[in-house]
Structures are given as C-alpha cells and as structure tokens.
Amino acid sequence: MKLLVLLTILISGCASLDSKLLDGAFIRLEPTKTDVSYNYYRFVAPAMVGYPVDTREGETARMGWLRDRFQTDNYIIKSRLPVFNGSNLIGGDSYNIFYEVAVPK
C-alpha cells in the first residue's frame, strides 16, 4: 500500500503531498495519556524527499499536518525523535519523526 501511494505521487508529479493522501499510510496521531491539564498524543510523520528531516520546509509541512488534525495551534511539542527508515527508491533518505504533543484541556 505504501509503495502504491509513493508511486502515485511520483507518477502524478505532485510538488507537495496532501496530508489526507498520507493519512494512515504515513501520518498517525495516537492518544498516549492524560493528566489534569493536558491530553498527550504521539504524532508520527514522514521525512522524505520533498519534506527532508532537518529543514525548515519539511518541519513547516509536518507542523501544518499536525495543525490540520487539531484544528488549532494550541499545542506544545514536548519531544521530537527522527528514526531512520533507510534510503528510498529515488535516492533520498526516509525517516519517521515521532513527536510527543501536549494539548491543553
């Protein structure tokens, strides 16, 4: 399924990936815990060609995907952990980036 999504993107020549296209296959938002003040989530998003791991452009796209899910900017990134997945078919490196996100209640 992931390969089919990637091939569709490559064939169509899209300059930017739509987060709805990436949902489920690459982007996940999972609740992890709650306390008196916050709900906590694990947000997993890709870093790949077009959205490199340590670039302003890549991080801006990932934060946009996160904002789309919460429909607000009212959240706190508690941690960020890039995990290398290997090199992809078109020569770039691929990562999943795991974020711990706190959302005020």
Backbone as numpy.savetxt, mean C-alpha at the origin, in Angstrom:
# Nx Ny Nz CAx CAy CAz Cx Cy Cz
-3.42 -14.85 -9.96 -4.24 -13.65 -9.96 -3.37 -12.39 -9.96
-2.32 -12.36 -9.10 -1.45 -11.18 -9.04 -0.75 -10.97 -10.38
-0.34 -12.07 -11.02 0.32 -11.96 -12.32 -0.65 -11.40 -13.35
-1.90 -11.84 -13.31 -2.90 -11.33 -14.24 -3.10 -9.83 -14.07
-3.17 -9.36 -12.82 -3.32 -7.93 -12.56 -2.11 -7.18 -13.11
-0.90 -7.68 -12.84 0.32 -7.01 -13.32 0.36 -6.97 -14.84
0.01 -8.08 -15.49 0.02 -8.11 -16.95 -1.02 -7.14 -17.53
-2.18 -7.07 -16.91 -3.21 -6.13 -17.36 -2.70 -4.70 -17.30
-2.01 -4.38 -16.22 -1.46 -3.03 -16.05 -0.39 -2.76 -17.11
0.49 -3.70 -17.32 1.55 -3.51 -18.30 1.00 -3.37 -19.71
0.04 -4.21 -20.05 -0.53 -4.16 -21.40 -1.28 -2.86 -21.63
-2.00 -2.41 -20.63 -2.80 -1.19 -20.81 -1.94 0.06 -20.81
-0.71 -0.04 -20.32 0.19 1.11 -20.32 -0.21 2.18 -19.33
-0.86 1.81 -18.25 -1.31 2.79 -17.25 -0.11 3.48 -16.63
-0.21 4.79 -16.50 0.85 5.55 -15.85 0.74 5.47 -14.34
-0.47 5.29 -13.84 -0.65 5.17 -12.40 -1.64 4.06 -12.11
-1.40 3.39 -10.99 -2.27 2.28 -10.62 -3.44 2.78 -9.81
-4.61 2.31 -10.13 -5.80 2.65 -9.37 -5.85 1.76 -8.13
-6.05 2.35 -6.97 -6.04 1.56 -5.74 -7.14 0.52 -5.72
-8.25 0.78 -6.39 -9.32 -0.22 -6.43 -8.85 -1.46 -7.20
-8.05 -1.28 -8.25 -7.50 -2.40 -9.00 -6.55 -3.22 -8.13
-5.82 -2.55 -7.25 -4.85 -3.22 -6.39 -5.46 -3.84 -5.14
-6.68 -3.41 -4.77 -7.32 -3.90 -3.55 -7.38 -5.42 -3.51
-7.06 -5.96 -2.36 -7.14 -7.40 -2.17 -5.92 -8.12 -2.71
-5.54 -7.82 -3.95 -4.39 -8.49 -4.54 -3.09 -7.97 -3.95
-3.00 -6.65 -3.72 -1.77 -6.06 -3.22 -1.97 -5.21 -1.97
-3.13 -4.56 -1.84 -3.37 -3.65 -0.73 -4.33 -4.29 0.26
-3.93 -4.26 1.55 -4.80 -4.82 2.59 -4.84 -3.86 3.78
-5.99 -3.80 4.42 -6.16 -3.04 5.65 -6.85 -3.99 6.64
-6.15 -4.28 7.75 -6.65 -5.25 8.72 -6.65 -4.64 10.11
-7.78 -4.76 10.84 -7.76 -4.29 12.23 -6.87 -5.19 13.07
-6.12 -4.61 14.00 -5.22 -5.41 14.83 -5.55 -5.36 16.32
-5.95 -4.18 16.82 -6.29 -4.06 18.23 -7.02 -2.75 18.46
-7.47 -2.57 19.69 -8.14 -1.33 20.07 -7.80 -1.02 21.52
-7.83 0.25 21.86 -7.69 0.65 23.26 -8.69 1.77 23.53
-8.56 2.44 24.63 -9.53 3.46 25.01 -9.60 4.59 23.99
-8.47 4.96 23.40 -8.41 6.14 22.54 -8.34 5.85 21.05
-7.81 4.67 20.66 -7.50 4.40 19.26 -7.96 3.02 18.81
-8.25 2.92 17.53 -8.35 1.64 16.82 -7.06 1.51 16.02
-6.46 0.33 16.01 -5.20 0.11 15.32 -5.41 -0.82 14.13
-4.65 -0.56 13.08 -4.76 -1.32 11.85 -3.37 -1.64 11.30
-3.31 -2.71 10.53 -2.12 -3.02 9.72 -2.52 -2.70 8.28
-1.79 -1.78 7.68 -2.00 -1.42 6.28 -0.82 -1.98 5.50
-1.09 -2.79 4.49 -0.04 -3.38 3.66 -0.23 -2.86 2.25
0.83 -2.26 1.70 0.76 -1.69 0.36 2.04 -2.02 -0.41
1.94 -2.09 -1.74 3.11 -2.46 -2.53 4.05 -1.29 -2.79
5.29 -1.63 -2.98 6.30 -0.72 -3.51 6.93 -1.46 -4.68
6.76 -0.90 -5.86 7.23 -1.57 -7.08 7.47 -0.51 -8.13
7.71 -0.92 -9.35 7.90 0.01 -10.45 6.71 0.97 -10.48
6.99 2.24 -10.54 5.93 3.24 -10.51 5.67 3.79 -9.12
5.94 2.99 -8.11 5.74 3.38 -6.70 6.91 2.85 -5.87
8.14 3.31 -6.14 9.33 2.78 -5.47 9.27 2.93 -3.95
10.03 2.09 -3.29 9.96 1.95 -1.83 10.31 3.22 -1.07
11.37 3.89 -1.41 11.81 5.03 -0.62 11.84 6.33 -1.42
10.72 6.61 -2.10 10.62 7.86 -2.85 9.40 8.64 -2.38
9.47 9.93 -2.55 8.34 10.80 -2.19 7.10 10.42 -3.00
7.28 10.16 -4.30 6.16 9.82 -5.17 5.49 8.52 -4.74
6.29 7.51 -4.45 5.75 6.23 -4.01 5.00 6.35 -2.70
5.59 7.07 -1.75 4.96 7.21 -0.43 3.69 8.07 -0.52
3.70 9.07 -1.39 2.50 9.88 -1.59 1.35 9.03 -2.13
1.65 8.15 -3.06 0.62 7.25 -3.59 0.09 6.33 -2.50
0.98 5.73 -1.72 0.54 4.80 -0.66 -0.29 5.53 0.40
0.09 6.75 0.75 -0.69 7.51 1.74 -2.06 7.90 1.16
-2.11 8.12 -0.15 -3.39 8.37 -0.81 -4.30 7.15 -0.73
-3.71 5.96 -0.93 -4.50 4.72 -0.83 -5.02 4.54 0.59
-4.19 4.87 1.58 -4.61 4.77 2.97 -5.73 5.77 3.27
-5.56 6.98 2.83 -6.57 8.03 3.03 -7.90 7.62 2.38
-7.83 6.99 1.21 -9.04 6.51 0.53 -9.81 5.50 1.40
-9.10 4.68 2.12 -9.75 3.66 2.95 -10.41 4.27 4.19
-9.76 5.25 4.81 -10.31 5.87 6.02 -11.21 7.07 5.71
-11.13 7.60 4.51 -11.89 8.79 4.12 -11.58 9.98 5.03
-10.34 10.03 5.52 -9.90 11.12 6.39 -8.37 11.11 6.45
-7.82 12.23 6.90 -6.38 12.31 7.18 -6.12 12.16 8.68
-7.15 11.86 9.45 -7.04 11.80 10.90 -6.57 10.41 11.34
-5.30 10.14 11.11 -4.68 8.89 11.54 -3.20 9.16 11.81
-2.58 8.23 12.53 -1.17 8.36 12.90 -0.44 7.11 12.42
0.62 7.30 11.65 1.48 6.17 11.25 2.42 5.91 12.43
2.26 4.75 13.07 3.09 4.40 14.23 4.39 3.72 13.81
4.34 2.94 12.72 5.56 2.29 12.24 5.42 1.98 10.76
6.57 1.80 10.11 6.64 1.49 8.68 7.77 0.49 8.49
7.46 -0.66 7.86 8.46 -1.71 7.66 8.40 -2.22 6.22
9.37 -1.86 5.37 9.44 -2.43 4.03 10.01 -3.85 4.08
9.35 -4.77 3.38 9.81 -6.17 3.31 10.04 -6.52 1.84
11.27 -6.88 1.50 11.65 -7.19 0.13 10.99 -8.48 -0.33
10.36 -8.43 -1.53 9.70 -9.61 -2.11 10.52 -10.24 -3.23
11.51 -9.52 -3.73 12.30 -10.02 -4.84 12.23 -9.06 -6.02
12.86 -9.44 -7.11 12.82 -8.64 -8.33 11.64 -9.09 -9.17
11.02 -8.13 -9.87 9.86 -8.48 -10.68 10.25 -8.70 -12.13
9.26 -9.01 -12.94 9.50 -9.37 -14.34 10.08 -8.25 -15.19
9.84 -7.01 -14.80 10.33 -5.91 -15.63 11.58 -5.25 -15.05
12.24 -5.94 -14.12 13.55 -5.53 -13.67 13.63 -4.70 -12.41
12.53 -4.33 -11.81 12.59 -3.56 -10.58 12.43 -4.43 -9.36
12.72 -3.87 -8.21 12.52 -4.58 -6.96 11.08 -4.41 -6.49
10.60 -5.42 -5.80 9.24 -5.41 -5.29 9.26 -5.55 -3.77
8.46 -4.75 -3.09 8.36 -4.78 -1.63 6.89 -4.76 -1.23
6.61 -5.28 -0.06 5.38 -4.96 0.66 5.81 -4.04 1.79
5.04 -3.00 2.00 5.34 -2.10 3.12 4.22 -2.26 4.13
4.61 -2.60 5.35 3.67 -2.81 6.45 3.68 -1.56 7.32
2.51 -0.97 7.50 2.35 0.21 8.34 1.47 -0.17 9.53
1.83 0.31 10.72 0.92 0.25 11.85 0.27 1.64 11.94
-1.06 1.65 11.91 -1.82 2.91 11.84 -2.75 2.99 13.04
-2.75 4.13 13.72 -3.67 4.37 14.83 -4.68 5.42 14.38
-5.97 5.10 14.62 -7.05 6.01 14.25 -7.81 6.39 15.52
-7.88 7.68 15.83 -8.61 8.10 17.03 -10.08 7.67 16.97
-10.61 7.30 18.12 -12.03 6.91 18.20 -12.91 8.14 18.20
